[in-house]
Short mmCIF file of C-alpha atoms in Angstrom, two decimals:
data_model
loop_
_atom_site.label_atom_id
_atom_site.label_comp_id
_atom_site.label_asym_id
_atom_site.label_seq_id
_atom_site.Cartn_x
_atom_site.Cartn_y
_atom_site.Cartn_z
CA MET S 510 20.23 10.64 4.82
CA TRP S 511 20.58 14.18 6.10
CA VAL S 512 21.68 16.79 3.61
CA CYS S 513 22.31 20.42 4.57
CA ASP S 514 23.59 23.15 2.23
CA GLY S 515 24.77 20.56 -0.20
CA ILE S 516 27.02 18.98 2.39
CA THR S 517 26.17 15.48 3.46
CA HIS S 518 26.39 14.81 7.18
CA MET S 519 26.10 11.64 9.19
CA GLY S 520 27.80 9.36 6.71
CA SER S 521 27.76 8.85 3.01
CA THR S 522 24.57 8.34 1.07
CA GLN S 523 26.14 6.42 -1.79
CA GLN S 524 24.06 3.64 -3.27
CA VAL S 525 24.53 0.25 -1.65
CA ALA S 526 23.89 -2.97 -3.51
CA VAL S 527 23.19 -6.58 -2.81
CA THR S 528 25.26 -8.27 -5.48
CA GLY S 529 25.16 -11.95 -4.64
CA ILE S 530 23.09 -14.57 -2.85
CA GLY S 531 23.94 -18.13 -1.90
CA GLU S 532 22.63 -20.97 0.17
CA SER S 533 23.89 -24.26 1.50
CA PRO S 534 21.99 -27.50 1.02
CA ILE S 535 18.88 -27.52 3.26
CA GLY S 536 17.41 -30.27 5.41
CA SER S 537 18.99 -32.98 7.52
CA LEU S 538 22.70 -32.86 6.70
CA PRO S 539 24.58 -34.96 9.25
CA ASP S 540 27.75 -34.79 7.16
CA MET S 541 27.99 -30.99 7.41
CA ASP S 542 28.75 -29.06 10.58
CA SER S 543 27.80 -25.45 11.16
CA ILE S 544 30.98 -24.02 9.65
CA ASN S 545 30.61 -26.25 6.56
CA LEU S 546 27.14 -24.80 6.03
CA TYR S 547 28.38 -21.22 6.39
CA ALA S 548 31.21 -21.93 3.94
CA ALA S 549 28.88 -23.45 1.33
CA ALA S 550 26.56 -20.44 1.45
CA CYS S 551 29.43 -17.91 1.33
CA LEU S 552 31.10 -19.55 -1.68
CA GLU S 553 27.86 -19.64 -3.63
CA ALA S 554 27.02 -16.01 -2.79
CA VAL S 555 30.41 -14.74 -3.92
CA ASP S 556 30.23 -16.81 -7.10
CA ASP S 557 26.71 -15.49 -7.76
CA ALA S 558 28.05 -11.94 -7.46
CA GLY S 559 30.71 -12.71 -10.03
CA LEU S 560 33.34 -11.87 -7.45
CA GLU S 561 36.50 -13.64 -6.32
CA LYS S 562 37.72 -14.54 -2.85
CA ASP S 563 40.10 -11.59 -2.78
CA ASP S 564 37.31 -9.13 -3.55
CA ILE S 565 35.76 -9.87 -0.15
CA ASP S 566 36.95 -7.46 2.53
CA GLY S 567 34.08 -7.66 5.00
CA LEU S 568 32.22 -10.41 6.84
CA VAL S 569 29.25 -10.50 9.21
CA THR S 570 28.27 -13.88 10.58
CA GLY S 571 25.70 -14.98 13.10
CA TYR S 572 26.37 -17.75 15.56
CA SER S 573 25.82 -21.44 16.13
CA LEU S 574 23.79 -22.80 19.03
CA VAL S 575 25.04 -26.29 18.20
CA ASP S 576 28.71 -25.39 17.99
CA PRO S 577 29.29 -22.03 19.73
CA LYS S 578 32.42 -20.03 19.01
CA LEU S 579 33.82 -17.14 21.02
CA MET S 580 34.36 -15.10 17.84
CA HIS S 581 32.28 -16.79 15.20
CA SER S 582 33.07 -14.54 12.27
CA THR S 583 36.78 -14.82 12.96
CA VAL S 584 36.50 -18.62 12.83
CA VAL S 585 34.74 -18.36 9.46
CA THR S 586 37.38 -15.87 8.32
CA ASP S 587 40.05 -18.36 9.26
CA TYR S 588 38.26 -21.25 7.54
CA LEU S 589 37.79 -19.32 4.29
CA GLY S 590 41.19 -17.63 4.38
CA LEU S 591 39.71 -14.15 4.13
CA ASN S 592 41.60 -10.89 4.52
CA LEU S 593 39.16 -8.47 6.11
CA ALA S 594 38.83 -4.77 6.78
CA TYR S 595 35.45 -5.30 8.47
CA ASN S 596 34.64 -8.27 10.71
CA GLU S 597 31.55 -8.71 12.88
CA SER S 598 30.07 -11.57 14.89
CA LEU S 599 26.46 -10.64 15.47
CA ARG S 600 24.00 -12.27 17.82
CA LEU S 601 20.47 -10.87 17.62
CA GLY S 602 18.53 -14.11 17.26
CA GLY S 603 16.49 -14.32 14.09
CA ALA S 604 17.11 -10.64 13.32
CA THR S 605 20.83 -11.33 12.96
CA PRO S 606 21.22 -11.48 9.15
CA PHE S 607 18.81 -8.57 8.66
CA ALA S 608 20.66 -6.34 11.13
CA GLY S 609 23.87 -7.72 9.60
CA VAL S 610 22.89 -6.30 6.22
CA CYS S 611 22.21 -2.92 7.89
CA HIS S 612 25.66 -2.95 9.50
CA ALA S 613 27.35 -4.10 6.30
CA ALA S 614 25.66 -1.27 4.38
CA ASN S 615 26.85 1.25 6.94
CA ALA S 616 30.42 -0.10 6.78
CA VAL S 617 30.34 0.14 2.98
CA ARG S 618 28.98 3.68 3.10
CA GLN S 619 31.74 4.70 5.48
CA GLY S 620 34.28 3.40 3.01
CA GLN S 621 35.58 0.76 5.40
CA CYS S 622 35.06 -2.03 2.88
CA GLU S 623 33.78 -2.78 -0.64
CA ASN S 624 32.20 -6.24 -0.55
CA VAL S 625 30.78 -7.70 2.66
CA ILE S 626 29.42 -11.21 3.05
CA VAL S 627 26.54 -11.43 5.52
CA ALA S 628 25.91 -15.06 6.45
CA PHE S 629 23.72 -16.93 8.88
CA GLY S 630 23.03 -20.61 9.51
CA ASP S 631 23.34 -23.55 11.85
CA ASN S 632 23.01 -27.33 11.86
CA ARG S 633 20.14 -27.42 14.34
CA GLN S 634 18.19 -30.28 12.79
CA THR S 635 21.12 -32.63 13.27
CA GLY S 636 22.75 -30.89 16.23
CA PHE S 637 19.68 -30.64 18.45
CA LYS S 638 19.13 -34.39 18.19
CA LYS S 639 22.53 -35.07 19.68
CA GLY S 640 22.14 -33.07 22.86
CA ASP S 641 19.25 -31.43 24.58
CA GLY S 642 19.17 -28.70 21.98
CA VAL S 643 15.53 -27.69 21.88
CA SER S 644 15.56 -27.44 25.66
CA SER S 645 18.73 -25.42 25.64
CA LEU S 646 17.11 -23.09 23.10
CA ALA S 647 14.09 -22.94 25.40
CA THR S 648 16.19 -21.95 28.38
CA GLU S 649 18.16 -19.39 26.37
CA VAL S 650 15.12 -17.39 25.34
CA GLY S 651 13.07 -16.88 28.52
CA HIS S 652 14.25 -15.16 31.71
CA PRO S 653 16.13 -17.74 33.80
CA GLU S 654 14.63 -16.63 37.13
CA PHE S 655 11.35 -14.95 36.26
CA GLU S 656 10.03 -16.91 33.27
CA ASN S 657 11.65 -20.31 32.80
CA PRO S 658 10.73 -21.73 36.25
CA PHE S 659 7.12 -21.71 34.95
CA GLY S 660 7.86 -23.94 31.97
CA PRO S 661 7.14 -21.86 28.86
CA MET S 662 8.26 -23.49 25.62
CA VAL S 663 9.65 -20.98 23.08
CA PRO S 664 6.34 -21.24 21.16
CA SER S 665 4.55 -20.42 24.43
CA LEU S 666 6.09 -16.95 24.45
CA TYR S 667 4.63 -16.24 21.00
CA ALA S 668 1.42 -18.05 21.96
CA LEU S 669 0.89 -15.51 24.75
CA ILE S 670 0.98 -12.78 22.13
CA ALA S 671 -1.32 -14.73 19.80
CA GLN S 672 -3.86 -15.41 22.57
CA LYS S 673 -4.06 -11.74 23.48
CA HIS S 674 -4.39 -10.78 19.81
CA MET S 675 -7.33 -13.16 19.53
CA ALA S 676 -8.95 -11.89 22.74
CA GLU S 677 -8.45 -8.21 21.97
CA HIS S 678 -8.94 -8.09 18.20
CA GLY S 679 -11.03 -11.15 17.42
CA THR S 680 -8.30 -12.77 15.38
CA THR S 681 -9.27 -16.36 14.58
CA ALA S 682 -7.42 -19.66 14.56
CA GLU S 683 -8.30 -19.92 10.86
CA GLU S 684 -6.63 -16.58 10.08
CA LEU S 685 -3.47 -17.67 11.88
CA ALA S 686 -3.53 -21.03 10.09
CA THR S 687 -3.88 -19.25 6.74
CA VAL S 688 -0.35 -17.88 7.20
CA ALA S 689 1.02 -21.44 7.37
CA VAL S 690 -1.15 -22.56 4.46
CA THR S 691 0.08 -19.69 2.30
CA CYS S 692 3.74 -20.36 3.05
CA ARG S 693 3.24 -24.00 2.14
CA GLU S 694 1.39 -23.05 -1.04
CA HIS S 695 4.33 -20.93 -2.14
CA ALA S 696 6.88 -23.64 -1.28
CA ALA S 697 4.76 -26.13 -3.22
CA MET S 698 4.55 -23.83 -6.25
CA ARG S 699 8.31 -23.48 -6.24
CA GLY S 700 8.90 -27.14 -5.45
CA ALA S 701 11.88 -26.16 -3.33
CA GLY S 702 12.70 -26.27 0.36
CA GLN S 703 11.94 -28.68 3.15
CA GLN S 704 8.13 -28.94 3.07
CA THR S 705 6.41 -28.78 -0.32
CA GLU S 706 3.30 -30.92 0.24
CA PRO S 707 0.23 -28.60 0.12
CA ILE S 708 -1.82 -28.27 3.31
CA ASP S 709 -5.13 -26.62 4.15
CA VAL S 710 -6.46 -24.82 7.20
CA ASN S 711 -7.93 -28.02 8.59
CA ASP S 712 -4.55 -29.74 8.39
CA VAL S 713 -3.00 -26.93 10.40
CA LEU S 714 -5.73 -26.94 13.04
CA ALA S 715 -5.62 -30.75 13.26
CA SER S 716 -1.87 -30.83 13.82
CA ASP S 717 -0.65 -31.30 17.41
CA MET S 718 -1.26 -28.41 19.75
CA ILE S 719 2.14 -27.23 20.95
CA SER S 720 1.18 -24.27 23.12
CA SER S 721 -2.32 -22.91 22.58
CA PRO S 722 -3.34 -21.37 20.26
CA LEU S 723 -0.28 -22.47 18.22
CA HIS S 724 -0.28 -25.87 16.50
CA LYS S 725 2.72 -27.76 15.24
CA LEU S 726 2.21 -26.58 11.64
CA GLU S 727 2.28 -22.98 12.91
CA CYS S 728 5.85 -23.35 14.18
CA ALA S 729 8.99 -22.81 12.11
CA LEU S 730 10.96 -25.75 10.84
CA ILE S 731 14.26 -26.68 12.44
CA SER S 732 16.83 -27.16 9.69
CA ASP S 733 20.46 -27.67 8.85
CA CYS S 734 21.06 -24.75 6.51
CA ALA S 735 22.86 -21.48 5.88
CA GLY S 736 22.31 -18.51 3.62
CA ALA S 737 24.53 -15.62 2.59
CA VAL S 738 24.33 -12.33 0.71
CA VAL S 739 27.05 -10.01 -0.54
CA VAL S 740 26.58 -6.31 0.21
CA SER S 741 28.68 -4.12 -2.08
CA SER S 742 29.58 -0.52 -2.68
CA SER S 743 28.15 1.31 -5.66
CA GLU S 744 31.48 1.15 -7.47
CA ALA S 745 31.98 -2.56 -6.82
CA ALA S 746 28.41 -3.33 -7.83
CA GLU S 747 28.93 -1.85 -11.29
CA GLU S 748 31.27 -4.75 -12.10
CA THR S 749 28.77 -7.44 -11.02
CA PRO S 750 26.18 -9.16 -13.23
CA SER S 751 22.93 -8.60 -11.32
CA PRO S 752 23.07 -6.10 -8.47
CA ILE S 753 19.94 -4.82 -6.77
CA GLU S 754 19.79 -1.68 -4.65
CA LEU S 755 19.30 -1.66 -0.90
CA THR S 756 17.30 1.55 -0.83
CA GLY S 757 16.27 1.51 2.81
CA TYR S 758 17.07 -0.22 6.05
CA GLY S 759 16.36 0.26 9.71
CA GLU S 760 16.48 -1.37 13.09
CA GLY S 761 14.17 -1.32 16.10
CA HIS S 762 15.02 -2.81 19.46
CA GLY S 763 12.81 -3.57 22.43
CA SER S 764 12.90 -5.66 25.57
CA GLU S 765 14.27 -9.20 25.65
CA TYR S 766 11.66 -10.56 28.04
CA ILE S 767 7.99 -10.75 27.22
CA HIS S 768 6.81 -9.97 30.76
CA ARG S 769 8.59 -6.60 30.48
CA ARG S 770 6.55 -5.31 27.52
CA ASP S 771 4.54 -2.17 28.08
CA GLU S 772 2.31 -3.21 25.20
CA LEU S 773 2.30 -6.92 24.45
CA LEU S 774 1.00 -6.48 20.89
CA GLN S 775 3.27 -3.59 19.92
CA THR S 776 6.65 -4.47 18.35
CA PRO S 777 9.74 -2.43 17.45
CA ALA S 778 9.00 -3.28 13.80
CA ALA S 779 7.22 0.08 13.83
CA GLU S 780 10.55 1.83 14.39
CA SER S 781 12.63 -0.31 12.01
CA GLY S 782 10.00 0.02 9.29
CA THR S 783 9.65 3.79 9.65
CA THR S 784 13.42 4.24 9.46
CA ALA S 785 13.69 2.06 6.36
CA PHE S 786 10.75 3.67 4.56
CA GLU S 787 12.07 7.18 5.28
CA MET S 788 15.52 6.27 3.98
CA ALA S 789 14.05 4.85 0.78
CA ASP S 790 11.51 7.69 0.50
CA ARG S 791 8.80 5.08 0.14
CA THR S 792 5.64 4.06 1.96
CA PRO S 793 4.10 0.66 2.77
CA ASP S 794 1.71 1.19 -0.17
CA ASP S 795 4.70 1.04 -2.52
CA VAL S 796 5.73 -2.46 -1.41
CA ASP S 797 4.98 -5.17 -3.99
CA VAL S 798 6.14 -8.22 -2.06
CA ALA S 799 7.06 -8.78 1.60
CA GLN S 800 9.22 -11.49 3.12
CA LEU S 801 8.13 -11.44 6.76
CA TYR S 802 9.85 -13.42 9.49
CA ASP S 803 7.54 -16.32 10.31
CA CYS S 804 8.90 -18.22 13.30
CA PHE S 805 5.24 -18.66 14.22
CA THR S 806 2.04 -17.74 12.40
CA ILE S 807 1.31 -14.82 14.72
CA THR S 808 4.56 -13.09 13.74
CA PRO S 809 3.63 -12.00 10.19
CA LEU S 810 0.25 -10.75 11.44
CA LEU S 811 1.93 -8.39 13.89
CA LEU S 812 4.47 -7.34 11.28
CA LEU S 813 1.74 -6.50 8.75
CA GLU S 814 0.33 -4.15 11.40
CA ASP S 815 3.52 -2.61 12.74
CA LEU S 816 5.13 -2.13 9.32
CA GLY S 817 2.06 -0.15 8.32
CA PHE S 818 0.28 -2.45 5.87
CA CYS S 819 -2.87 -2.32 8.01
CA GLU S 820 -4.16 -0.90 11.28
CA LYS S 821 -3.20 -2.39 14.64
CA GLY S 822 -5.34 -5.46 15.23
CA ASP S 823 -6.28 -5.97 11.58
CA GLY S 824 -3.51 -8.44 10.67
CA GLY S 825 -5.87 -11.42 10.66
CA GLN S 826 -8.43 -9.55 8.61
CA PHE S 827 -5.70 -8.52 6.15
CA VAL S 828 -4.71 -12.13 5.61
CA ARG S 829 -8.33 -13.22 5.15
CA GLU S 830 -9.70 -10.36 3.03
CA ARG S 831 -6.78 -8.81 1.16
CA GLY S 832 -4.65 -11.88 0.83
CA ILE S 833 -0.95 -12.74 1.14
CA THR S 834 -0.71 -15.30 -1.67
CA THR S 835 0.93 -14.43 -4.98
CA ASP S 836 -2.46 -13.19 -6.27
CA GLY S 837 -3.29 -11.34 -3.05
CA ASP S 838 -2.86 -7.64 -2.31
CA LEU S 839 0.52 -8.26 -0.70
CA PRO S 840 2.30 -11.52 -1.53
CA VAL S 841 4.18 -12.69 1.59
CA ASN S 842 6.96 -15.25 1.90
CA THR S 843 6.98 -16.27 -1.75
CA HIS S 844 9.67 -18.89 -1.05
CA GLY S 845 7.70 -20.56 1.74
CA GLY S 846 9.31 -18.90 4.75
CA GLU S 847 10.52 -20.62 7.86
CA LEU S 848 7.21 -22.42 8.09
CA SER S 849 7.91 -24.38 4.87
CA TYR S 850 11.14 -23.49 3.07
CA ALA S 851 13.76 -23.75 5.84
CA GLY S 852 14.08 -22.79 9.48
CA ALA S 853 16.23 -19.69 9.04
CA GLY S 854 15.23 -16.09 8.36
CA VAL S 855 18.18 -15.36 6.10
CA PHE S 856 16.28 -16.89 3.17
CA HIS S 857 13.76 -14.06 3.41
CA ILE S 858 16.56 -11.71 2.35
CA LEU S 859 17.59 -13.97 -0.53
CA GLU S 860 13.98 -14.18 -1.69
CA ALA S 861 13.59 -10.40 -1.70
CA VAL S 862 16.65 -10.23 -3.97
CA ARG S 863 15.21 -12.93 -6.26
CA GLN S 864 11.92 -11.07 -6.57
CA ILE S 865 13.67 -7.86 -7.65
CA ARG S 866 15.93 -9.77 -10.04
CA GLY S 867 12.95 -11.57 -11.55
CA ASP S 868 14.35 -14.93 -10.48
CA ALA S 869 11.50 -16.10 -8.26
CA ALA S 870 10.21 -18.65 -10.80
CA GLU S 871 6.67 -19.90 -10.13
CA THR S 872 6.02 -17.35 -7.38
CA GLN S 873 7.49 -14.35 -9.20
CA VAL S 874 5.32 -11.25 -8.80
CA ASP S 875 5.54 -7.87 -10.51
CA ALA S 876 7.99 -6.41 -8.00
CA ASP S 877 9.63 -2.99 -8.04
CA LEU S 878 9.98 -2.81 -4.27
CA ALA S 879 10.57 -5.82 -2.02
CA LEU S 880 10.64 -5.79 1.77
CA ALA S 881 12.38 -8.29 4.04
CA HIS S 882 11.92 -8.15 7.79
CA GLY S 883 13.59 -10.17 10.54
CA VAL S 884 12.77 -10.65 14.19
CA GLY S 885 14.95 -11.82 17.07
CA GLY S 886 13.91 -13.03 20.51
CA VAL S 887 10.20 -12.69 21.20
CA LEU S 888 9.60 -9.88 18.72
CA SER S 889 12.33 -8.18 20.74
CA THR S 890 14.69 -6.93 18.08
CA ASN S 891 13.77 -6.08 14.51
CA ALA S 892 15.36 -5.06 11.23
CA THR S 893 13.68 -4.04 7.97
CA LEU S 894 15.29 -4.07 4.50
CA LEU S 895 13.91 -2.49 1.31
CA MET S 896 15.24 -3.48 -2.10
CA GLU S 897 14.69 -2.11 -5.60
CA GLY S 898 16.17 -2.46 -9.06
CA TRP S 899 19.71 -1.15 -9.59
CA MET U 150 12.11 -33.17 44.98
CA SER U 151 11.28 -31.54 41.67
CA ASP U 152 13.55 -31.40 38.63
CA LYS U 153 11.87 -28.17 37.60
CA PRO U 154 14.20 -25.19 37.67
CA VAL U 155 14.55 -23.45 41.01
CA PRO U 156 15.36 -19.73 40.71
CA ARG U 157 19.01 -19.05 41.44
CA PRO U 158 19.09 -15.64 43.09
CA SER U 159 21.55 -12.99 41.97
CA GLU U 160 22.82 -9.98 43.89
CA ASP U 161 19.81 -8.09 42.56
CA THR U 162 17.19 -10.71 43.33
CA ALA U 163 18.23 -12.39 46.59
CA GLU U 164 16.07 -10.14 48.76
CA PHE U 165 13.04 -10.70 46.52
CA TRP U 166 13.29 -14.48 46.76
CA ASP U 167 13.90 -14.28 50.52
CA THR U 168 10.70 -12.32 51.04
CA CYS U 169 8.82 -14.81 48.86
CA ASN U 170 9.68 -17.31 51.56
CA ASP U 171 7.72 -15.08 53.96
CA GLY U 172 4.73 -15.10 51.61
CA ARG U 173 5.28 -11.53 50.40
CA PHE U 174 5.62 -10.30 46.80
CA LEU U 175 7.75 -7.14 46.61
CA VAL U 176 8.37 -4.85 43.66
CA GLN U 177 10.61 -1.82 43.53
CA ARG U 178 9.54 1.80 43.21
CA CYS U 179 12.10 4.37 42.09
CA THR U 180 12.53 7.07 44.75
CA ASP U 181 13.13 9.66 42.05
CA CYS U 182 10.72 9.11 39.14
CA GLY U 183 8.28 6.75 40.86
CA HIS U 184 8.56 4.09 38.15
CA GLU U 185 7.66 0.65 39.49
CA ARG U 186 9.64 -2.30 38.21
CA PHE U 187 9.76 -6.05 38.21
CA TYR U 188 12.13 -8.02 38.00
CA PRO U 189 14.38 -6.63 40.76
CA ALA U 190 17.33 -4.58 39.53
CA ALA U 191 19.80 -2.12 40.99
CA VAL U 192 19.03 0.58 38.40
CA CYS U 193 15.73 2.20 37.44
CA PRO U 194 15.26 1.42 33.72
CA ASN U 195 13.25 4.63 33.39
CA CYS U 196 15.65 7.22 34.88
CA TRP U 197 18.79 5.30 35.97
CA ASN U 198 18.38 6.28 39.60
CA THR U 199 20.02 3.65 41.81
CA GLU U 200 17.82 4.15 44.86
CA TRP U 201 14.44 2.58 45.40
CA GLU U 202 11.87 1.54 47.97
CA ASP U 203 10.17 -1.81 48.14
CA ILE U 204 6.42 -1.99 47.93
CA GLU U 205 4.36 -5.07 48.63
CA LEU U 206 1.65 -6.08 46.16
CA ASP U 207 -1.64 -7.34 47.58
CA GLY U 208 -1.63 -10.45 45.41
CA ASN U 209 -4.65 -9.62 43.26
CA GLY U 210 -4.21 -9.62 39.51
CA SER U 211 -5.87 -10.31 36.20
CA ILE U 212 -4.85 -12.51 33.29
CA GLU U 213 -3.48 -10.39 30.44
CA SER U 214 -2.87 -13.48 28.32
CA PHE U 215 -2.24 -17.18 28.75
CA THR U 216 -1.22 -20.30 26.87
CA ILE U 217 -1.88 -23.95 27.54
CA VAL U 218 1.43 -25.76 27.19
CA HIS U 219 1.03 -29.20 25.61
CA ARG U 220 4.66 -29.73 24.62
CA ALA U 221 6.93 -29.23 27.62
CA PRO U 222 10.26 -27.48 27.16
CA THR U 223 12.12 -29.97 29.34
CA GLU U 224 11.51 -33.41 30.80
CA ALA U 225 10.82 -31.92 34.23
CA PHE U 226 7.60 -30.32 32.99
CA GLU U 227 6.32 -33.25 30.94
CA GLU U 228 4.20 -34.82 33.66
CA GLU U 229 2.40 -31.50 34.20
CA THR U 230 1.11 -31.09 30.63
CA PRO U 231 -1.24 -29.59 29.77
CA TYR U 232 -0.54 -26.65 32.09
CA VAL U 233 -1.23 -22.92 31.99
CA VAL U 234 1.46 -20.25 31.61
CA ALA U 235 0.06 -16.75 31.97
CA LEU U 236 1.01 -13.12 31.97
CA VAL U 237 -0.71 -11.58 34.98
CA THR U 238 -1.13 -7.86 35.53
CA MET U 239 -0.73 -6.85 39.17
CA GLY U 240 -0.55 -3.58 41.08
CA SER U 241 -0.01 -0.54 38.89
CA ASP U 242 0.21 -2.37 35.57
CA MET U 243 3.08 -4.68 36.54
CA THR U 244 3.26 -7.81 34.42
CA VAL U 245 4.40 -11.09 35.91
CA MET U 246 4.71 -14.51 34.28
CA ALA U 247 3.64 -17.55 36.28
CA ASN U 248 1.45 -20.62 36.11
CA VAL U 249 -2.25 -20.43 36.80
CA LEU U 250 -2.96 -23.51 38.91
CA ALA U 251 -6.34 -24.40 37.41
CA GLU U 252 -7.86 -26.69 34.83
CA PRO U 253 -6.81 -25.20 31.47
CA GLU U 254 -10.37 -25.02 30.14
CA GLU U 255 -11.38 -22.80 33.09
CA VAL U 256 -8.93 -20.03 32.19
CA SER U 257 -9.75 -16.94 30.09
CA VAL U 258 -8.10 -13.62 29.30
CA GLY U 259 -9.29 -11.04 31.83
CA ASP U 260 -9.95 -13.53 34.65
CA ALA U 261 -9.22 -12.35 38.18
CA VAL U 262 -6.46 -14.31 39.88
CA GLU U 263 -4.79 -14.26 43.26
CA LEU U 264 -1.31 -15.06 44.40
CA THR U 265 -0.48 -18.45 45.83
CA TRP U 266 2.77 -20.21 46.58
CA GLU U 267 4.47 -23.38 45.43
CA ASP U 268 7.25 -24.92 47.47
CA ARG U 269 10.01 -25.77 45.03
CA ASP U 270 12.89 -27.42 46.84
CA GLY U 271 12.53 -25.07 49.79
CA GLN U 272 12.09 -21.90 47.72
CA GLN U 273 8.61 -20.45 47.72
CA LEU U 274 7.71 -19.73 44.11
CA TYR U 275 4.90 -17.28 43.34
CA GLN U 276 2.00 -18.77 41.38
CA PHE U 277 -1.62 -17.82 40.74
CA GLU U 278 -5.02 -19.41 41.16
CA LEU U 279 -8.38 -18.25 39.88
CA ALA U 280 -9.99 -15.83 42.35
CA ASN U 281 -13.33 -16.51 44.04
CA ARG U 282 -13.33 -20.23 43.28
#
């Protein structure tokens, strides 16, 4: 927002709402392909918003690794028979739905559309079994000439960050494992999602080592699933049953390849967070609950630091001393995250909405301000969302 | 013959891989701003100058971070597990990813390493080994 002499420049500052959330079934769903999953999530989100098919005039979708499309959102548009004024296929890895909400909000503020579905999902649990999917994911992430000939697994790229964090800041394996334990605790409390059996730190550290220091239980699930939200204009939101306000959002983008980082432990979450907090006129201290992308246990630690919840290097200490459970200083991933709920970041956005609505059941906290943050690549691209009551 | 991936040179990288075959590791230095870069590219990412000079690194580096890979990304790497993937700092703060050809338990952050070469289907691939061992 930039206001000068009462005239607003650089786009409208009208309120933007999230009016609906929806999700497909989650787990191993061999009878649903990627588009089926997208469709299920979109229908539920629009229904949740109290809107009809014809109210939808915008769509942002991600992509499918299992079933790639040249223009993914246009395929979904075709499948759902939508009539759009705004249409975007977005491909920013795990940051996709988070950045998608930013773009949808901008399109709404510019008056291009009224109600935008932002959806993300894939049938990776089923699809990767058919081909060589995990390997193809592995060879999509690293540099084909200057990284992949050396055999890093995707977790290895995050493990390199974790190992340096441990060496430089004294972060412990137990602190990293606590992130996984907390996510599982929340999923267990809710009794929803893919993994709801409680685990402790010893279970995490006894699980198979994938790429040191990361164990199997420190790696995100791979799921068949999709999630969707509806982003609406202020006027459209007034007609819906339970809108919440998107008060701040921001993006931060860095290098794709880990060997190109100037600072291995510094992520563009610092930029996306600053932008979002400034827009919302809030600070990290105001945040009551944070849904932090958790592809691996190291990720939320870095995000706690770069989003300003603690000093650089103190992420592990924050988890241990201040706590990220529902009775901690900053409850994190109250649905269970990608480590326990489902292997897609879009559910972090849905959970932030639930917390503000008061619909988070057993893990509901007293939340006036909820943060959701997504990461794509190897902490390469980042987007931060802030939500408050309407 | 290995099934591990062999780098497929592009217009930008052909000269680099050719000189690897002579046992030399070249990086580019921008003739305008002096920024040194790796991987090879036709544009300076710092100032967009399209002219550069090649400089040869002496092969000494230190381990910025490493991971011991237990679960291989593809079948070709399975027989090597566990193996070390590292980020190595060389020259003026240039970071390079490669394997450290050592027993995993011998490797620590900060260790000095030196360049060595692996023949991969006729292409010399840069690798590292622990220095002074």
